[in-house]
Short mmCIF file of C-alpha atoms and ligand atoms in Angstrom, two decimals:
data_model
loop_
_atom_site.label_atom_id
_atom_site.label_comp_id
_atom_site.label_asym_id
_atom_site.label_seq_id
_atom_site.Cartn_x
_atom_site.Cartn_y
_atom_site.Cartn_z
CA UNK X 28 -125.06 0.31 -53.45
CA UNK X 29 -123.34 -0.33 -56.77
CA UNK X 30 -125.08 -2.61 -59.18
CA UNK X 31 -123.53 -6.04 -58.94
CA UNK X 32 -122.92 -7.31 -62.40
CA UNK X 33 -120.56 -10.11 -63.09
CA UNK X 34 -118.17 -7.76 -64.90
CA UNK X 35 -117.69 -5.17 -62.17
CA UNK X 36 -117.63 -7.85 -59.56
CA UNK X 37 -114.83 -9.75 -61.23
CA UNK X 38 -112.90 -6.51 -61.37
CA UNK X 39 -113.56 -5.75 -57.74
CA UNK X 40 -113.01 -9.04 -56.00
CA UNK X 41 -111.66 -12.51 -56.20
CA UNK X 42 -115.00 -14.25 -56.18
CA UNK X 43 -114.73 -16.40 -59.25
CA UNK X 44 -116.69 -19.58 -59.57
CA UNK X 45 -115.77 -22.53 -61.69
CA UNK X 46 -119.33 -23.44 -62.45
CA UNK X 47 -120.89 -24.14 -65.78
CA UNK X 48 -124.14 -22.69 -66.99
CA UNK X 49 -127.14 -24.62 -65.68
CA UNK X 50 -128.16 -27.30 -68.07
CA UNK X 51 -130.11 -30.47 -67.76
CA UNK X 52 -128.35 -33.13 -65.76
CA UNK X 53 -128.47 -36.74 -66.75
CA UNK X 54 -128.72 -39.43 -64.13
CA UNK X 55 -131.16 -40.76 -61.62
CA UNK X 56 -133.10 -37.54 -61.19
CA UNK X 57 -132.35 -36.37 -64.68
CA UNK X 58 -134.39 -35.84 -67.72
CA UNK X 59 -135.53 -38.73 -69.80
CA UNK X 60 -137.45 -36.44 -72.11
CA UNK X 61 -136.48 -33.26 -73.93
CA UNK X 62 -136.84 -30.13 -71.86
CA UNK X 63 -139.86 -28.00 -72.66
CA UNK X 64 -139.67 -24.29 -73.45
CA UNK X 65 -138.53 -22.58 -70.27
CA UNK X 66 -141.02 -20.61 -68.23
CA UNK X 67 -139.68 -17.05 -68.01
CA UNK X 68 -139.10 -15.82 -64.47
CA UNK X 69 -137.77 -12.30 -64.52
CA UNK X 70 -136.64 -11.06 -61.11
CA UNK X 71 -137.82 -7.47 -60.87
CA UNK X 72 -138.27 -4.64 -58.44
CA UNK X 73 -141.73 -3.14 -58.69
CA UNK X 74 -144.58 -1.87 -56.55
CA UNK X 75 -147.82 -3.36 -55.31
CA UNK X 76 -150.91 -2.41 -53.34
CA UNK X 77 -150.90 -4.41 -50.13
CA UNK X 78 -152.61 -2.03 -47.70
CA UNK X 79 -155.05 0.87 -47.66
CA UNK X 80 -152.08 3.21 -47.21
CA UNK X 81 -151.47 3.00 -50.95
CA UNK X 82 -148.75 1.62 -53.12
CA UNK X 83 -145.78 -0.16 -51.49
CA UNK X 84 -142.53 0.52 -53.30
CA UNK X 85 -139.49 -1.76 -53.57
CA UNK X 86 -141.50 -4.93 -53.96
CA UNK X 87 -139.41 -7.78 -55.35
CA UNK X 88 -141.02 -10.53 -57.39
CA UNK X 89 -140.79 -12.49 -60.62
CA UNK X 90 -142.75 -11.44 -63.65
CA UNK X 91 -142.68 -12.53 -67.22
CA UNK X 92 -142.15 -10.25 -70.17
CA UNK X 93 -143.33 -6.78 -69.18
CA UNK X 94 -146.47 -5.46 -67.56
CA UNK X 95 -146.99 -5.01 -63.86
CA UNK X 96 -145.61 -7.95 -61.93
CA UNK X 97 -147.70 -9.03 -58.94
CA UNK X 98 -147.41 -12.02 -56.65
CA UNK X 99 -144.95 -14.61 -57.96
CA UNK X 100 -146.87 -16.96 -60.25
CA UNK X 101 -148.03 -20.32 -58.93
CA UNK X 102 -145.77 -22.63 -60.94
CA UNK X 103 -147.46 -25.77 -62.20
CA UNK X 104 -145.42 -28.86 -62.92
CA UNK X 105 -146.29 -32.49 -63.47
CA UNK X 106 -144.83 -35.33 -61.44
CA UNK X 107 -142.00 -37.00 -63.35
CA UNK X 108 -142.25 -34.65 -66.35
CA UNK X 109 -139.50 -32.25 -67.44
CA UNK X 110 -139.86 -28.65 -66.35
CA UNK X 111 -137.71 -25.69 -67.32
CA UNK X 112 -137.48 -22.11 -66.14
CA UNK X 113 -135.22 -19.26 -67.22
CA UNK X 114 -134.35 -16.89 -64.41
CA UNK X 115 -133.42 -13.45 -65.71
CA UNK X 116 -132.14 -10.99 -63.18
CA UNK X 117 -133.43 -7.43 -63.50
CA UNK X 118 -132.75 -6.65 -59.82
CA UNK X 119 -129.75 -4.52 -58.89
CA UNK X 120 -128.25 -7.39 -56.87
CA UNK X 121 -127.48 -11.08 -57.51
CA UNK X 122 -130.16 -13.70 -57.01
CA UNK X 123 -130.93 -17.41 -57.56
CA UNK X 124 -133.95 -19.70 -57.23
CA UNK X 125 -134.22 -22.57 -54.77
CA UNK X 126 -137.04 -25.06 -55.32
CA UNK X 127 -138.00 -25.92 -51.76
CA UNK X 128 -138.86 -29.59 -51.27
CA UNK X 129 -138.16 -30.72 -54.82
CA UNK X 130 -135.70 -33.63 -54.90
CA UNK X 131 -133.79 -32.51 -57.97
CA UNK X 132 -130.11 -32.55 -59.02
CA UNK X 133 -127.69 -30.53 -56.91
CA UNK X 134 -126.80 -28.13 -59.74
CA UNK X 135 -130.44 -27.05 -59.87
CA UNK X 136 -130.75 -26.37 -56.12
CA UNK X 137 -130.08 -22.64 -56.31
CA UNK X 138 -127.60 -22.15 -53.46
CA UNK X 139 -124.86 -19.66 -54.41
CA UNK X 140 -121.32 -21.00 -54.09
CA UNK X 141 -122.53 -24.42 -53.02
CA UNK X 142 -124.46 -25.44 -56.12
CA UNK X 143 -124.33 -22.63 -58.67
CA UNK X 144 -122.81 -19.22 -59.35
CA UNK X 145 -124.63 -16.05 -58.47
CA UNK X 146 -126.96 -14.84 -61.19
CA UNK X 147 -125.80 -11.26 -61.58
CA UNK X 148 -127.80 -8.28 -62.71
CA UNK X 149 -128.59 -8.67 -66.38
CA UNK X 150 -127.62 -12.35 -66.45
CA UNK X 151 -129.84 -15.39 -66.68
CA UNK X 152 -129.71 -19.00 -65.54
CA UNK X 153 -131.59 -21.96 -66.96
CA UNK X 154 -133.11 -24.39 -64.50
CA UNK X 155 -134.31 -27.74 -65.84
CA UNK X 156 -135.43 -30.80 -63.92
CA UNK X 157 -138.19 -33.36 -63.55
CA UNK X 158 -139.89 -33.12 -60.14
CA UNK X 159 -140.13 -36.69 -58.84
CA UNK X 160 -142.85 -35.98 -56.26
CA UNK X 161 -146.35 -34.58 -56.54
CA UNK X 162 -147.65 -32.07 -54.02
CA UNK X 163 -147.40 -28.50 -52.83
CA UNK X 164 -143.93 -26.96 -52.81
CA UNK X 165 -142.52 -23.46 -53.16
CA UNK X 166 -139.66 -21.40 -54.55
CA UNK X 167 -137.56 -18.50 -53.34
CA UNK X 168 -134.10 -16.97 -53.81
CA UNK X 169 -131.17 -18.25 -51.74
CA UNK X 170 -129.29 -14.94 -51.83
CA UNK X 171 -129.82 -11.90 -49.58
CA UNK X 172 -132.92 -13.77 -48.49
CA UNK X 173 -134.20 -11.60 -45.68
CA UNK X 174 -134.47 -8.75 -48.18
CA UNK X 175 -135.46 -10.62 -51.33
CA UNK X 176 -137.96 -12.96 -49.66
CA UNK X 177 -139.08 -10.31 -47.18
CA UNK X 178 -139.90 -7.95 -50.01
CA UNK X 179 -141.92 -10.46 -52.02
CA UNK X 180 -139.92 -13.28 -53.60
CA UNK X 181 -141.79 -16.31 -52.28
CA UNK X 182 -143.96 -18.31 -54.68
CA UNK X 183 -145.91 -21.56 -54.61
CA UNK X 184 -145.26 -24.63 -56.76
CA UNK X 185 -147.95 -27.19 -57.47
CA UNK X 186 -146.72 -30.51 -58.82
CA UNK X 187 -149.72 -32.31 -60.23
CA UNK X 188 -150.18 -36.04 -60.33
CA UNK X 189 -152.61 -36.94 -63.11
CA UNK X 190 -153.71 -39.84 -60.90
CA UNK X 191 -154.81 -37.52 -58.05
CA UNK X 192 -158.42 -37.82 -56.92
CA UNK X 193 -160.77 -35.25 -58.39
CA UNK X 194 -161.74 -32.27 -56.29
CA UNK X 195 -164.55 -29.86 -57.12
CA UNK X 196 -162.22 -26.90 -56.87
CA UNK X 197 -158.73 -25.94 -55.78
CA UNK X 198 -157.52 -22.89 -53.88
CA UNK X 199 -153.82 -22.14 -53.40
CA UNK X 200 -152.83 -19.89 -50.49
CA UNK X 201 -149.43 -18.23 -50.25
CA UNK X 202 -149.25 -17.08 -46.62
CA UNK X 203 -146.81 -14.35 -45.69
CA UNK X 204 -146.35 -11.12 -43.82
CA UNK X 205 -144.80 -7.81 -44.76
CA UNK X 206 -142.78 -5.46 -42.55
CA UNK X 207 -144.54 -2.22 -43.45
CA UNK X 208 -144.93 1.07 -41.63
CA UNK X 209 -148.16 3.08 -41.44
CA UNK X 210 -147.32 4.66 -44.77
CA UNK X 211 -147.27 1.23 -46.46
CA UNK X 212 -143.51 1.33 -47.03
CA UNK X 213 -140.95 -1.23 -45.87
CA UNK X 214 -139.45 -0.70 -42.43
CA UNK X 215 -136.29 -2.33 -41.03
CA UNK X 216 -136.41 -6.01 -41.96
CA UNK X 217 -135.46 -7.16 -38.48
CA UNK X 218 -134.53 -6.22 -34.94
CA UNK X 219 -131.39 -7.91 -33.58
CA UNK X 220 -133.04 -8.65 -30.23
CA UNK X 221 -135.82 -10.52 -32.05
CA UNK X 222 -133.42 -12.33 -34.37
CA UNK X 223 -131.88 -13.73 -31.18
CA UNK X 224 -135.34 -14.98 -30.14
CA UNK X 225 -138.36 -15.88 -32.31
CA UNK X 226 -137.39 -13.79 -35.32
CA UNK X 227 -138.98 -10.46 -36.21
CA UNK X 228 -142.64 -10.62 -37.18
CA UNK X 229 -144.20 -8.75 -40.05
CA UNK X 230 -146.76 -6.02 -39.48
CA UNK X 231 -149.20 -6.90 -42.29
CA UNK X 232 -150.46 -10.44 -42.87
CA UNK X 233 -151.56 -11.57 -46.29
CA UNK X 234 -152.78 -14.60 -48.19
CA UNK X 235 -151.95 -14.31 -51.89
CA UNK X 236 -150.87 -10.70 -51.22
CA UNK X 237 -154.35 -9.76 -49.97
CA UNK X 238 -155.55 -9.22 -46.43
CA UNK X 239 -158.27 -11.75 -45.53
CA UNK X 240 -159.21 -12.63 -49.12
CA UNK X 241 -162.40 -14.56 -49.86
CA UNK X 242 -162.75 -17.24 -52.53
CA UNK X 243 -165.91 -18.79 -53.92
CA UNK X 244 -166.18 -22.57 -53.93
CA UNK X 245 -169.00 -24.97 -54.81
CA UNK X 246 -171.45 -25.49 -51.93
CA UNK X 247 -171.19 -29.00 -50.49
CA UNK X 248 -168.10 -29.56 -52.65
CA UNK X 249 -164.65 -30.88 -51.80
CA UNK X 250 -161.96 -28.24 -52.11
CA UNK X 251 -158.26 -28.95 -52.26
CA UNK X 252 -156.79 -26.14 -50.19
CA UNK X 253 -153.04 -25.92 -50.75
CA UNK X 254 -151.39 -23.80 -48.07
CA UNK X 255 -147.74 -22.72 -48.18
CA UNK X 256 -146.19 -20.76 -45.33
CA UNK X 257 -143.66 -18.67 -47.22
CA UNK X 258 -143.13 -16.09 -44.49
CA UNK X 259 -139.62 -15.51 -43.18
CA UNK X 260 -140.66 -15.77 -39.53
CA UNK X 261 -144.24 -16.66 -38.61
CA UNK X 262 -145.34 -20.05 -37.28
CA UNK X 263 -149.08 -20.67 -37.67
CA UNK X 264 -151.53 -22.70 -35.65
CA UNK X 265 -154.25 -23.41 -38.18
CA UNK X 266 -157.92 -24.03 -37.64
CA UNK X 267 -160.91 -24.03 -39.99
CA UNK X 268 -164.14 -22.52 -38.68
CA UNK X 269 -167.41 -23.36 -40.41
CA UNK X 270 -166.30 -26.32 -42.49
CA UNK X 271 -164.82 -29.75 -42.08
CA UNK X 272 -161.10 -29.67 -42.99
CA UNK X 273 -159.06 -32.86 -43.31
CA UNK X 274 -155.27 -32.92 -43.57
CA UNK X 275 -154.33 -34.97 -46.63
CA UNK X 276 -150.69 -33.96 -47.13
CA UNK X 277 -147.91 -32.28 -45.17
CA UNK X 278 -144.95 -30.69 -46.96
CA UNK X 279 -146.08 -32.11 -50.28
CA UNK X 280 -146.31 -35.71 -49.14
CA UNK X 281 -149.56 -37.55 -48.44
CA UNK X 282 -150.01 -38.26 -44.72
CA UNK X 283 -150.07 -41.96 -43.75
CA UNK X 284 -153.49 -41.43 -42.19
CA UNK X 285 -155.80 -38.48 -42.73
CA UNK X 286 -156.85 -36.46 -39.71
CA UNK X 287 -159.01 -33.42 -38.98
CA UNK X 288 -157.22 -30.07 -38.94
CA UNK X 289 -157.05 -28.91 -35.36
CA UNK X 290 -154.51 -26.30 -34.36
CA UNK X 291 -151.78 -27.91 -36.41
CA UNK X 292 -148.55 -25.95 -36.07
CA UNK X 293 -146.91 -25.14 -39.36
CA UNK X 294 -143.73 -23.14 -39.69
CA UNK X 295 -141.94 -21.15 -42.37
CA UNK X 296 -141.22 -23.33 -45.39
CA UNK X 297 -143.94 -25.85 -44.61
CA UNK X 298 -147.04 -26.73 -46.64
CA UNK X 299 -150.36 -28.26 -45.84
CA UNK X 300 -152.91 -29.77 -48.21
CA UNK X 301 -156.43 -29.85 -46.86
CA UNK X 302 -159.61 -31.41 -48.18
CA UNK X 303 -162.26 -28.89 -47.18
CA UNK X 304 -165.88 -29.98 -47.33
CA UNK X 305 -167.78 -26.77 -48.06
CA UNK X 306 -171.01 -25.94 -46.19
CA UNK X 307 -174.21 -26.96 -48.00
CA UNK X 308 -176.02 -23.65 -47.92
CA UNK X 309 -175.24 -21.01 -50.50
CA UNK X 310 -173.48 -18.00 -49.00
CA UNK X 311 -172.16 -19.88 -45.96
CA UNK X 312 -168.56 -18.93 -45.19
CA UNK X 313 -165.73 -21.09 -43.86
CA UNK X 314 -162.83 -19.25 -42.27
CA UNK X 315 -159.19 -20.34 -42.06
CA UNK X 316 -157.76 -18.95 -38.85
CA UNK X 317 -154.42 -18.68 -37.14
CA UNK X 318 -155.02 -19.06 -33.44
CA UNK X 319 -151.36 -18.84 -32.38
CA UNK X 320 -150.88 -15.87 -30.10
CA UNK X 321 -153.54 -13.97 -28.22
CA UNK X 322 -156.42 -13.36 -30.63
CA UNK X 323 -157.45 -15.55 -33.56
CA UNK X 324 -156.61 -13.98 -36.91
CA UNK X 325 -158.55 -14.60 -40.10
CA UNK X 326 -156.28 -15.75 -42.90
CA UNK X 327 -158.77 -16.35 -45.71
CA UNK X 328 -162.42 -17.23 -46.27
CA UNK X 329 -164.17 -19.70 -48.54
CA UNK X 330 -167.79 -18.96 -49.52
CA UNK X 331 -170.23 -21.59 -50.72
CA UNK X 332 -171.87 -20.90 -54.05
CA UNK X 333 -174.57 -22.77 -55.98
CA UNK X 334 -176.64 -25.79 -55.04
CA UNK X 335 -174.95 -28.29 -52.74
CA UNK X 336 -172.90 -30.99 -54.43
CA UNK X 337 -173.43 -33.05 -51.27
CA UNK X 338 -169.96 -34.56 -51.41
CA UNK X 339 -168.43 -36.63 -48.66
CA UNK X 340 -164.77 -36.39 -47.68
CA UNK X 341 -164.81 -40.14 -47.02
CA UNK X 342 -165.38 -40.72 -50.75
CA UNK X 343 -162.10 -39.09 -51.63
CA UNK X 344 -159.58 -41.62 -52.95
CA UNK X 345 -156.14 -41.68 -51.36
CA UNK X 346 -153.31 -39.61 -52.82
CA UNK X 347 -150.59 -41.75 -54.37
CA UNK X 348 -147.46 -42.02 -52.24
CA UNK X 349 -144.43 -40.16 -53.56
CA UNK X 350 -141.44 -42.34 -54.57
CA UNK X 351 -139.31 -41.25 -51.59
CA UNK X 352 -136.98 -44.15 -50.73
CA UNK X 353 -137.47 -45.78 -47.34
CA UNK X 354 -134.49 -45.76 -45.03
CA UNK X 355 -133.06 -49.11 -43.94
CA UNK X 356 -133.26 -48.64 -40.18
CA UNK X 357 -131.18 -51.73 -39.41
CA UNK X 358 -128.13 -50.29 -41.14
CA UNK X 359 -128.80 -46.56 -40.75
CA UNK X 360 -126.02 -44.49 -39.27
CA UNK X 361 -126.98 -41.88 -36.70
CA UNK X 362 -125.97 -38.26 -37.06
CA UNK X 363 -126.30 -36.00 -34.08
CA UNK X 364 -127.48 -32.47 -34.86
CA UNK X 365 -127.76 -30.05 -31.98
CA UNK X 366 -129.35 -26.63 -32.26
CA UNK X 367 -128.14 -24.06 -29.79
CA UNK X 368 -127.57 -20.39 -29.16
CA UNK X 369 -124.02 -19.13 -29.43
CA UNK X 370 -121.88 -16.30 -28.19
CA UNK X 371 -122.59 -13.21 -30.22
CA UNK X 372 -120.25 -12.60 -33.11
CA UNK X 373 -120.34 -11.29 -36.66
CA UNK X 374 -120.38 -13.51 -39.73
CA UNK X 375 -118.39 -12.77 -42.86
CA UNK X 376 -120.11 -10.31 -45.16
CA UNK X 377 -120.89 -11.55 -48.62
CA UNK X 378 -122.75 -10.68 -51.77
CA UNK X 379 -125.77 -12.55 -50.47
CA UNK X 380 -125.92 -10.33 -47.42
CA UNK X 381 -125.25 -10.61 -43.73
CA UNK X 382 -127.38 -9.39 -40.87
CA UNK X 383 -124.19 -8.46 -39.04
CA UNK X 384 -124.76 -10.81 -36.11
CA UNK X 385 -124.38 -14.44 -35.12
CA UNK X 386 -126.75 -15.81 -32.48
CA UNK X 387 -127.15 -19.51 -33.36
CA UNK X 388 -125.18 -22.66 -34.02
CA UNK X 389 -125.55 -26.22 -35.27
CA UNK X 390 -123.31 -28.67 -33.40
CA UNK X 391 -121.73 -25.60 -31.82
CA UNK X 392 -120.58 -24.30 -35.19
CA UNK X 393 -121.94 -20.95 -36.31
CA UNK X 394 -122.38 -20.63 -40.05
CA UNK X 395 -119.85 -18.14 -41.30
CA UNK X 396 -122.05 -16.78 -44.06
CA UNK X 397 -122.08 -17.58 -47.76
CA UNK X 398 -118.44 -17.73 -48.67
CA UNK X 399 -116.23 -19.44 -51.20
CA UNK X 400 -114.65 -21.29 -48.30
CA UNK X 401 -117.48 -22.57 -46.13
CA UNK X 402 -117.18 -24.55 -42.95
CA UNK X 403 -116.77 -28.31 -43.23
CA UNK X 404 -119.91 -30.35 -43.82
CA UNK X 405 -121.85 -31.56 -40.81
CA UNK X 406 -121.39 -35.08 -42.14
CA UNK X 407 -120.17 -36.85 -45.24
CA UNK X 408 -122.74 -39.36 -46.42
CA UNK X 409 -122.35 -42.30 -48.74
CA UNK X 410 -124.59 -42.39 -51.75
CA UNK X 411 -127.42 -44.85 -51.27
CA UNK X 412 -126.85 -45.37 -47.54
CA UNK X 413 -129.48 -44.71 -44.87
CA UNK X 414 -129.06 -42.15 -42.11
CA UNK X 415 -130.96 -40.93 -39.07
CA UNK X 416 -130.65 -37.30 -38.11
CA UNK X 417 -130.95 -37.06 -34.33
CA UNK X 418 -132.05 -33.47 -34.09
CA UNK X 419 -132.10 -31.84 -30.69
CA UNK X 420 -133.31 -28.32 -29.91
CA UNK X 421 -131.51 -26.85 -26.89
CA UNK X 422 -132.94 -23.38 -27.49
CA UNK X 423 -136.11 -21.86 -25.99
CA UNK X 424 -137.62 -21.32 -29.47
CA UNK X 425 -139.14 -23.41 -32.28
CA UNK X 426 -137.15 -23.93 -35.48
CA UNK X 427 -138.41 -25.20 -38.85
CA UNK X 428 -135.34 -27.18 -39.94
CA UNK X 429 -135.13 -27.74 -43.69
CA UNK X 430 -132.99 -30.31 -45.50
CA UNK X 431 -132.33 -29.65 -49.17
CA UNK X 432 -132.36 -32.32 -51.85
CA UNK X 433 -133.70 -35.29 -49.89
CA UNK X 434 -136.89 -36.02 -47.97
CA UNK X 435 -136.94 -37.69 -44.56
CA UNK X 436 -139.45 -39.71 -42.57
CA UNK X 437 -140.19 -38.69 -38.98
CA UNK X 438 -139.44 -41.72 -36.79
CA UNK X 439 -139.87 -40.59 -33.21
CA UNK X 440 -139.95 -37.56 -30.97
CA UNK X 441 -139.36 -36.89 -27.30
CA UNK X 442 -142.49 -34.72 -27.44
CA UNK X 443 -144.78 -37.75 -27.83
CA UNK X 444 -146.18 -40.03 -30.47
CA UNK X 445 -145.55 -38.86 -34.02
CA UNK X 446 -147.12 -39.76 -37.31
CA UNK X 447 -144.39 -41.14 -39.62
CA UNK X 448 -144.87 -38.45 -42.22
CA UNK X 449 -142.45 -37.68 -45.02
CA UNK X 450 -141.14 -34.14 -45.17
CA UNK X 451 -138.33 -31.75 -45.99
CA UNK X 452 -138.91 -29.38 -43.04
CA UNK X 453 -139.41 -30.37 -39.41
CA UNK X 454 -140.74 -27.83 -36.93
CA UNK X 455 -138.83 -28.75 -33.79
CA UNK X 456 -140.15 -27.50 -30.46
CA UNK X 457 -138.03 -26.15 -27.63
CA UNK X 458 -136.37 -29.02 -25.77
CA UNK X 459 -137.53 -31.59 -28.32
CA UNK X 460 -135.39 -34.40 -29.73
CA UNK X 461 -136.53 -36.01 -32.96
CA UNK X 462 -135.29 -38.77 -35.26
CA UNK X 463 -135.52 -38.15 -39.00
CA UNK X 464 -134.59 -41.03 -41.32
CA UNK X 465 -133.60 -40.71 -44.95
CA UNK X 466 -131.63 -42.32 -47.75
CA UNK X 467 -128.68 -40.28 -49.03
CA UNK X 468 -129.63 -40.86 -52.64
CA UNK X 469 -128.79 -37.46 -54.13
CA UNK X 470 -125.16 -36.49 -54.81
CA UNK X 471 -123.79 -33.15 -53.72
CA UNK X 472 -123.71 -30.62 -50.91
CA UNK X 473 -127.12 -30.05 -49.35
CA UNK X 474 -127.97 -27.30 -46.91
CA UNK X 475 -129.60 -28.04 -43.59
CA UNK X 476 -130.90 -24.86 -42.02
CA UNK X 477 -133.56 -23.14 -40.02
CA UNK X 478 -136.21 -21.53 -42.21
CA UNK X 479 -136.74 -18.63 -39.87
CA UNK X 480 -134.53 -16.56 -42.12
CA UNK X 481 -133.03 -14.46 -39.32
CA UNK X 482 -131.95 -17.69 -37.60
CA UNK X 483 -130.55 -19.07 -40.85
CA UNK X 484 -128.63 -15.86 -41.52
CA UNK X 485 -127.29 -15.55 -37.97
CA UNK X 486 -125.73 -18.98 -37.70
CA UNK X 487 -128.32 -21.79 -37.82
CA UNK X 488 -127.12 -23.25 -41.11
CA UNK X 489 -124.98 -26.22 -42.03
CA UNK X 490 -124.86 -28.83 -44.78
CA UNK X 491 -124.33 -32.48 -45.50
CA UNK X 492 -122.23 -33.84 -48.33
CA UNK X 493 -123.34 -36.91 -50.27
CA UNK X 494 -120.49 -38.61 -52.13
CU1 LIG Y 4 -134.78 -21.12 -36.15
#
């Protein structure tokens, strides 16, 4: 494949954007303070040791200046404070960065064509924004995603709130699989028959790029366990063995009422913050497990060290609510969004890749692929007005549906009583109908898509326009 630089691309095709270079945007979500020095995120192809079979080649990740790049760094930001990153592209294909769950200006959202130009090989793009919400988020490219994310480009973002309660320790877990053969090298990223069903599962599971890693934590202490499912396919059913684990936030936002972790389903793109009360005795091990499927799988272990701190999860102060606006339900307009399978067809090929198939549709429209001339928006929304997405899943599979740029509150579900949690990604079950309310308070075109990447890339993508 030829290297896609802006120069040879302009020669070869008519894909010419009219975008400016990314700079800070003034306005509601804009920067009140000067931007800090950008964090350098250099997109690179490298290698890593993920299995006993030896080094895996063709790993994609972000590193800084030189040295061996490993797992994408956990990016730390502070609620309401300016953050800046400079993406430099050393891959041999275009890329971008999307900041999943961050309610930031449209030009910073990282979707090629829709919000910014491709970042070609050798080029860079400056992202700058102030994250309005604290919590656990994540970042990934929005170009050729099955390849770029599948081969490593999924990283965790922690947005700190200085007012957060104090924990004795924090552990961040980036959960993802890899499609590797017995020789430790990448195999075909997907099988069409699986893309038309659940999506194609990886063959090697990791947490922080390690299989079943173990972390030390203070005995009897309270640990903030930040979990991000950054896999392209896998839905987890999480359980903690050997320690008390309390759910304190879902998808970055504090839950209205804390509850014990018990087989909570969490899909690609979603995050979970747990308060884990470590066992009192030194050496005792708590195990995070995925019990979805036939046999429970260990994800990671936490081992108690030192004398017990004898902490009590009940003593933990509440997390501050994020400033997500509340929808006005009396005036909210309803938008029907139906997820379905579609007749097989082929989407338009583009720089950001096609899988060569269409299997899925939103409101009976199959996403045509990333093109300069996309399909019409699902709905045109008025800035500041409230809306309710009436999402209905007519397929036999679950779909983690992600809305860019705005967070919604879960109002009701046909599957039973729901907690009114605030989120950016709803894992909708087969046959379920759910109502998601939000305020259209962020201008621009915002993607709405399934985060099982094979579903996204084979039709289950649309967008709303806020004007
Ligand atoms: Cu899906």
